[in-house]
Short mmCIF file of C-alpha atoms in Angstrom, two decimals:
data_model
loop_
_atom_site.label_atom_id
_atom_site.label_comp_id
_atom_site.label_asym_id
_atom_site.label_seq_id
_atom_site.Cartn_x
_atom_site.Cartn_y
_atom_site.Cartn_z
CA MET H 835 -6.96 -11.69 -1.45
CA HIS H 836 -7.88 -15.31 -0.78
CA PHE H 837 -11.34 -16.69 -1.47
CA GLU H 838 -12.78 -20.19 -1.54
CA ASN H 839 -15.18 -19.63 -4.44
CA LEU H 840 -13.58 -16.75 -6.35
CA LEU H 841 -10.33 -15.71 -7.91
CA TYR H 842 -9.35 -12.06 -7.54
CA GLU H 843 -6.58 -10.38 -9.47
CA THR H 844 -5.64 -6.94 -10.68
CA ARG H 845 -4.40 -6.36 -14.21
CA GLY H 846 -3.33 -2.74 -14.42
CA PRO H 847 -6.50 -0.65 -13.94
CA LEU H 848 -8.73 -3.76 -14.03
CA ALA H 849 -9.85 -5.84 -11.06
CA LEU H 850 -10.94 -9.23 -12.43
CA ILE H 851 -13.24 -11.34 -10.27
CA THR H 852 -13.66 -14.92 -11.47
CA ILE H 853 -16.42 -17.12 -10.06
CA ASN H 854 -14.37 -20.26 -9.48
CA ARG H 855 -16.71 -23.25 -9.20
CA PRO H 856 -16.29 -24.81 -12.66
CA ALA H 857 -17.32 -28.29 -11.50
CA LYS H 858 -20.75 -26.81 -10.70
CA LEU H 859 -20.81 -24.54 -13.75
CA ASN H 860 -19.98 -21.65 -11.39
CA ALA H 861 -23.36 -21.91 -9.67
CA ILE H 862 -23.69 -19.14 -7.10
CA SER H 863 -23.82 -20.44 -3.55
CA LEU H 864 -24.53 -18.36 -0.47
CA ALA H 865 -20.81 -18.43 0.35
CA THR H 866 -20.09 -17.17 -3.17
CA VAL H 867 -22.52 -14.30 -2.63
CA ASP H 868 -20.67 -13.27 0.53
CA GLU H 869 -17.34 -13.41 -1.27
CA LEU H 870 -18.67 -11.41 -4.22
CA HIS H 871 -19.69 -8.65 -1.81
CA ALA H 872 -16.20 -8.64 -0.28
CA ALA H 873 -14.41 -8.67 -3.64
CA ILE H 874 -16.55 -5.90 -5.14
CA ALA H 875 -16.02 -3.77 -2.04
CA ALA H 876 -12.26 -4.36 -2.21
CA ALA H 877 -12.13 -3.28 -5.86
CA ALA H 878 -14.25 -0.21 -5.14
CA ASP H 879 -11.92 0.84 -2.32
CA ASP H 880 -8.66 0.25 -4.22
CA PRO H 881 -7.50 3.56 -5.76
CA SER H 882 -5.39 1.73 -8.35
CA VAL H 883 -8.48 -0.07 -9.71
CA ARG H 884 -10.50 1.92 -12.22
CA VAL H 885 -12.74 -0.85 -13.62
CA LEU H 886 -14.18 -4.07 -12.18
CA ALA H 887 -15.04 -7.13 -14.28
CA ILE H 888 -16.70 -10.44 -13.39
CA THR H 889 -16.33 -13.67 -15.35
CA GLY H 890 -16.59 -17.42 -14.79
CA ALA H 891 -13.87 -20.04 -14.50
CA GLY H 892 -13.47 -22.48 -17.38
CA ASP H 893 -15.03 -22.26 -20.82
CA LYS H 894 -18.52 -23.61 -20.12
CA ALA H 895 -20.22 -21.08 -17.90
CA PHE H 896 -20.24 -17.54 -16.58
CA ALA H 897 -22.64 -18.79 -13.91
CA ALA H 898 -25.37 -21.39 -14.37
CA GLY H 899 -27.59 -19.82 -11.72
CA SER H 900 -28.00 -20.12 -7.99
CA ASP H 901 -26.80 -23.32 -6.34
CA LEU H 902 -29.97 -25.45 -6.42
CA ALA H 903 -28.68 -27.69 -3.63
CA GLU H 904 -29.20 -24.68 -1.36
CA VAL H 905 -32.39 -23.44 -2.99
CA VAL H 906 -34.06 -26.76 -2.10
CA HIS H 907 -33.83 -25.79 1.57
CA ARG H 908 -34.66 -22.09 1.15
CA ASP H 909 -37.66 -21.00 3.18
CA LEU H 910 -39.70 -17.79 3.21
CA ASN H 911 -37.40 -15.96 5.60
CA LYS H 912 -34.24 -16.77 3.63
CA ALA H 913 -35.89 -16.04 0.29
CA LEU H 914 -36.78 -12.54 1.48
CA GLU H 915 -33.09 -11.69 1.95
CA PRO H 916 -31.46 -9.79 -0.95
CA ILE H 917 -28.95 -12.61 -1.78
CA VAL H 918 -28.18 -12.23 -5.54
CA GLN H 919 -30.30 -9.08 -5.65
CA GLY H 920 -27.87 -7.56 -3.15
CA VAL H 921 -24.85 -8.41 -5.31
CA ALA H 922 -26.46 -6.83 -8.37
CA GLU H 923 -27.29 -3.70 -6.39
CA ARG H 924 -23.71 -3.45 -5.08
CA LEU H 925 -22.42 -3.66 -8.65
CA GLU H 926 -24.89 -1.01 -9.80
CA ARG H 927 -23.91 1.32 -6.95
CA CYS H 928 -20.18 0.70 -7.30
CA PRO H 929 -18.53 4.06 -8.09
CA LYS H 930 -16.42 2.42 -10.80
CA PRO H 931 -17.56 0.93 -14.13
CA THR H 932 -18.43 -2.76 -13.92
CA ILE H 933 -18.28 -5.24 -16.79
CA ALA H 934 -19.69 -8.76 -17.10
CA ALA H 935 -17.39 -10.88 -19.29
CA ILE H 936 -19.85 -13.61 -20.21
CA ASN H 937 -18.33 -16.92 -21.25
CA GLY H 938 -20.80 -19.74 -21.83
CA ILE H 939 -23.94 -20.36 -19.77
CA CYS H 940 -25.45 -17.30 -18.09
CA PHE H 941 -28.68 -18.48 -16.51
CA GLY H 942 -30.84 -17.49 -13.55
CA GLY H 943 -28.81 -15.91 -10.77
CA GLY H 944 -25.80 -15.71 -13.07
CA LEU H 945 -27.76 -13.57 -15.51
CA GLU H 946 -28.94 -11.41 -12.62
CA VAL H 947 -25.34 -10.75 -11.55
CA ALA H 948 -24.57 -9.76 -15.16
CA LEU H 949 -27.63 -7.47 -15.22
CA GLY H 950 -26.18 -5.59 -12.26
CA CYS H 951 -23.10 -4.70 -14.30
CA ASP H 952 -22.91 -1.52 -16.34
CA LEU H 953 -21.61 -3.26 -19.46
CA ARG H 954 -22.02 -6.83 -20.74
CA VAL H 955 -19.59 -8.38 -23.22
CA ALA H 956 -20.24 -11.91 -24.45
CA GLY H 957 -18.26 -14.61 -26.16
CA ARG H 958 -19.96 -16.39 -29.04
CA ARG H 959 -20.68 -19.50 -26.96
CA ALA H 960 -22.66 -17.50 -24.40
CA ARG H 961 -26.24 -18.54 -23.67
CA PHE H 962 -28.80 -16.64 -21.59
CA ALA H 963 -31.98 -17.75 -19.84
CA THR H 964 -34.31 -17.18 -16.89
CA PRO H 965 -35.46 -20.79 -16.28
CA GLU H 966 -36.86 -20.31 -12.76
CA GLY H 967 -40.45 -20.89 -13.88
CA LYS H 968 -39.59 -24.52 -14.61
CA LEU H 969 -38.70 -24.89 -10.92
CA GLY H 970 -41.98 -23.50 -9.63
CA ILE H 971 -40.52 -20.12 -8.64
CA ILE H 972 -39.74 -16.75 -10.22
CA PRO H 973 -36.40 -14.94 -10.38
CA GLY H 974 -35.41 -13.32 -7.10
CA GLY H 975 -32.19 -11.55 -8.03
CA GLY H 976 -33.66 -8.66 -9.97
CA ALA H 977 -34.39 -10.12 -13.42
CA THR H 978 -38.10 -9.22 -13.38
CA GLN H 979 -37.14 -5.56 -12.92
CA ARG H 980 -33.75 -5.06 -14.59
CA LEU H 981 -34.41 -7.16 -17.68
CA PRO H 982 -37.44 -5.17 -18.95
CA ARG H 983 -35.63 -1.91 -18.21
CA LEU H 984 -32.72 -3.13 -20.31
CA VAL H 985 -34.30 -4.97 -23.27
CA GLY H 986 -37.91 -3.75 -23.12
CA ARG H 987 -41.06 -5.36 -21.78
CA ALA H 988 -41.75 -7.63 -24.76
CA TRP H 989 -38.36 -9.33 -24.90
CA ALA H 990 -38.18 -9.52 -21.11
CA LEU H 991 -41.54 -11.25 -20.90
CA ASP H 992 -40.53 -13.64 -23.67
CA MET H 993 -37.41 -14.64 -21.75
CA LEU H 994 -39.09 -14.72 -18.33
CA LEU H 995 -42.26 -16.57 -19.32
CA MET H 996 -40.80 -19.00 -21.84
CA GLY H 997 -37.63 -19.72 -19.89
CA GLU H 998 -35.87 -20.79 -23.08
CA PRO H 999 -32.17 -20.05 -23.70
CA ILE H 1000 -31.21 -17.45 -26.26
CA ASP H 1001 -27.86 -17.41 -27.99
CA ALA H 1002 -25.28 -14.64 -28.02
CA GLU H 1003 -26.40 -13.27 -31.39
CA ARG H 1004 -29.98 -12.86 -30.15
CA ALA H 1005 -28.68 -11.29 -26.92
CA LEU H 1006 -26.79 -8.73 -29.00
CA HIS H 1007 -29.85 -8.10 -31.18
CA ILE H 1008 -32.12 -7.29 -28.23
CA GLY H 1009 -29.52 -5.24 -26.36
CA LEU H 1010 -28.87 -7.67 -23.53
CA VAL H 1011 -25.19 -7.43 -24.45
CA THR H 1012 -23.57 -4.63 -26.42
CA ARG H 1013 -20.39 -6.37 -27.59
CA LEU H 1014 -19.98 -9.85 -29.03
CA VAL H 1015 -16.46 -11.21 -29.54
CA ASP H 1016 -14.72 -14.49 -30.22
CA ASP H 1017 -14.45 -16.48 -26.99
CA ALA H 1018 -10.66 -16.43 -27.11
CA ASP H 1019 -10.73 -12.61 -27.24
CA LEU H 1020 -13.18 -12.04 -24.38
CA LEU H 1021 -10.80 -11.12 -21.57
CA ALA H 1022 -8.48 -9.21 -23.90
CA THR H 1023 -11.47 -7.13 -25.01
CA VAL H 1024 -12.44 -6.40 -21.41
CA GLN H 1025 -8.84 -5.46 -20.62
CA HIS H 1026 -8.81 -3.04 -23.55
CA MET H 1027 -12.11 -1.53 -22.37
CA ALA H 1028 -10.71 -1.10 -18.86
CA GLU H 1029 -7.62 0.67 -20.14
CA HIS H 1030 -9.78 2.94 -22.28
CA LEU H 1031 -12.03 3.80 -19.32
CA ALA H 1032 -8.98 4.42 -17.13
CA GLY H 1033 -8.08 7.29 -19.44
CA PHE H 1034 -11.03 9.34 -18.21
CA ALA H 1035 -11.09 11.53 -15.11
CA PRO H 1036 -11.99 9.26 -12.16
CA LEU H 1037 -15.15 11.17 -11.24
CA VAL H 1038 -16.63 10.95 -14.74
CA PRO H 1039 -17.77 7.29 -14.73
CA ARG H 1040 -19.10 7.68 -11.19
CA TYR H 1041 -21.23 10.68 -12.14
CA MET H 1042 -22.29 9.06 -15.42
CA LYS H 1043 -23.50 5.92 -13.63
CA ALA H 1044 -25.42 7.94 -11.08
CA MET H 1045 -27.14 10.00 -13.76
CA VAL H 1046 -28.32 6.95 -15.71
CA HIS H 1047 -29.26 4.61 -12.85
CA ALA H 1048 -30.96 7.23 -10.68
CA GLY H 1049 -32.31 9.27 -13.57
CA MET H 1050 -34.22 6.37 -15.10
CA GLU H 1051 -36.16 5.90 -11.87
CA GLY H 1052 -37.69 9.40 -12.04
CA SER H 1053 -39.24 11.74 -14.55
CA LEU H 1054 -37.39 13.14 -17.56
CA ALA H 1055 -37.60 16.64 -16.09
CA ALA H 1056 -36.08 15.51 -12.78
CA GLY H 1057 -33.34 13.60 -14.58
CA LEU H 1058 -32.44 16.57 -16.76
CA ALA H 1059 -32.25 18.85 -13.73
CA MET H 1060 -30.06 16.34 -11.92
CA GLU H 1061 -27.80 16.13 -14.98
CA LYS H 1062 -27.24 19.89 -15.02
CA PHE H 1063 -26.33 19.98 -11.32
CA ALA H 1064 -23.94 17.07 -11.81
CA GLN H 1065 -22.29 18.71 -14.81
CA ALA H 1066 -22.04 21.98 -12.89
CA GLY H 1067 -20.35 20.15 -10.02
CA LEU H 1068 -17.77 18.64 -12.36
CA CYS H 1069 -17.15 22.06 -13.88
CA GLU H 1070 -15.75 23.10 -10.49
CA THR H 1071 -13.17 20.30 -10.35
CA ALA H 1072 -9.45 20.48 -10.98
CA ASP H 1073 -9.81 17.60 -13.46
CA LYS H 1074 -12.14 19.66 -15.64
CA GLN H 1075 -9.49 22.37 -15.86
CA GLU H 1076 -6.82 19.77 -16.59
CA GLY H 1077 -8.93 18.04 -19.23
CA LEU H 1078 -9.52 21.23 -21.17
CA ALA H 1079 -5.88 22.32 -20.86
CA ALA H 1080 -4.61 18.92 -22.01
CA PHE H 1081 -6.95 18.94 -25.01
CA LEU H 1082 -5.92 22.42 -26.09
CA GLU H 1083 -2.23 21.65 -25.53
CA LYS H 1084 -2.54 18.30 -27.34
CA ARG H 1085 -1.08 16.25 -24.48
CA PRO H 1086 -2.34 13.42 -22.25
CA PRO H 1087 -4.18 14.70 -19.16
CA GLN H 1088 -2.81 14.15 -15.67
CA TRP H 1089 -5.90 13.47 -13.59
CA GLN H 1090 -6.02 14.26 -9.87
CA GLY H 1091 -9.35 12.65 -9.06
CA ARG H 1092 -10.81 15.85 -7.69
#
């Protein structure tokens, strides 16, 4: 696939999407948003892809935020469009696991793209911030909602109100990322994670994501009921039978995806 602002490649079970605007610290333009939608959809529809990861070109930034040259001209009507919020939602709803491989600066809209991913892995040079308040606006890509759900209200308010960068160690401490690795090992770590995830029955990550993302929006009782129906549905699949047989026979399973 050819893009102007992205690189797209498959590495075994992994589809790697690289935001490719290093001269602008991978700032997310409107054209980049459109291409991210197309690339995520392509990975979701490709049966050979089991995991999707997003990273940034170069060694300075995952994404420094939205392209401010465009934000200058953004009016009320344009601001009400989903834009980055739509990309994060597509990642969240993707039936396959999504990973943000965060190298360097991860600010503003870049952080909001990462928040839409299921897993966030950071290199040690990574930095995180929501600096929109310094520009006279607030985040519009989901940070005011996803960040407190992820790291708690107190840490989210600290990041949102203060607008100050936090380093990778602090991000790990508050749960913004769950894995911290040497920068040189970032993509190799994500590749290893993808290969590990590819060893599960294809329906498992899809159901797992749905349970967590949808379940957290309702009551505990509703979420528990939904979990039981989902587990019961999987108990009727051929892959459940194969998984149990493979375990008992001490052999690798041969998944059918149904």
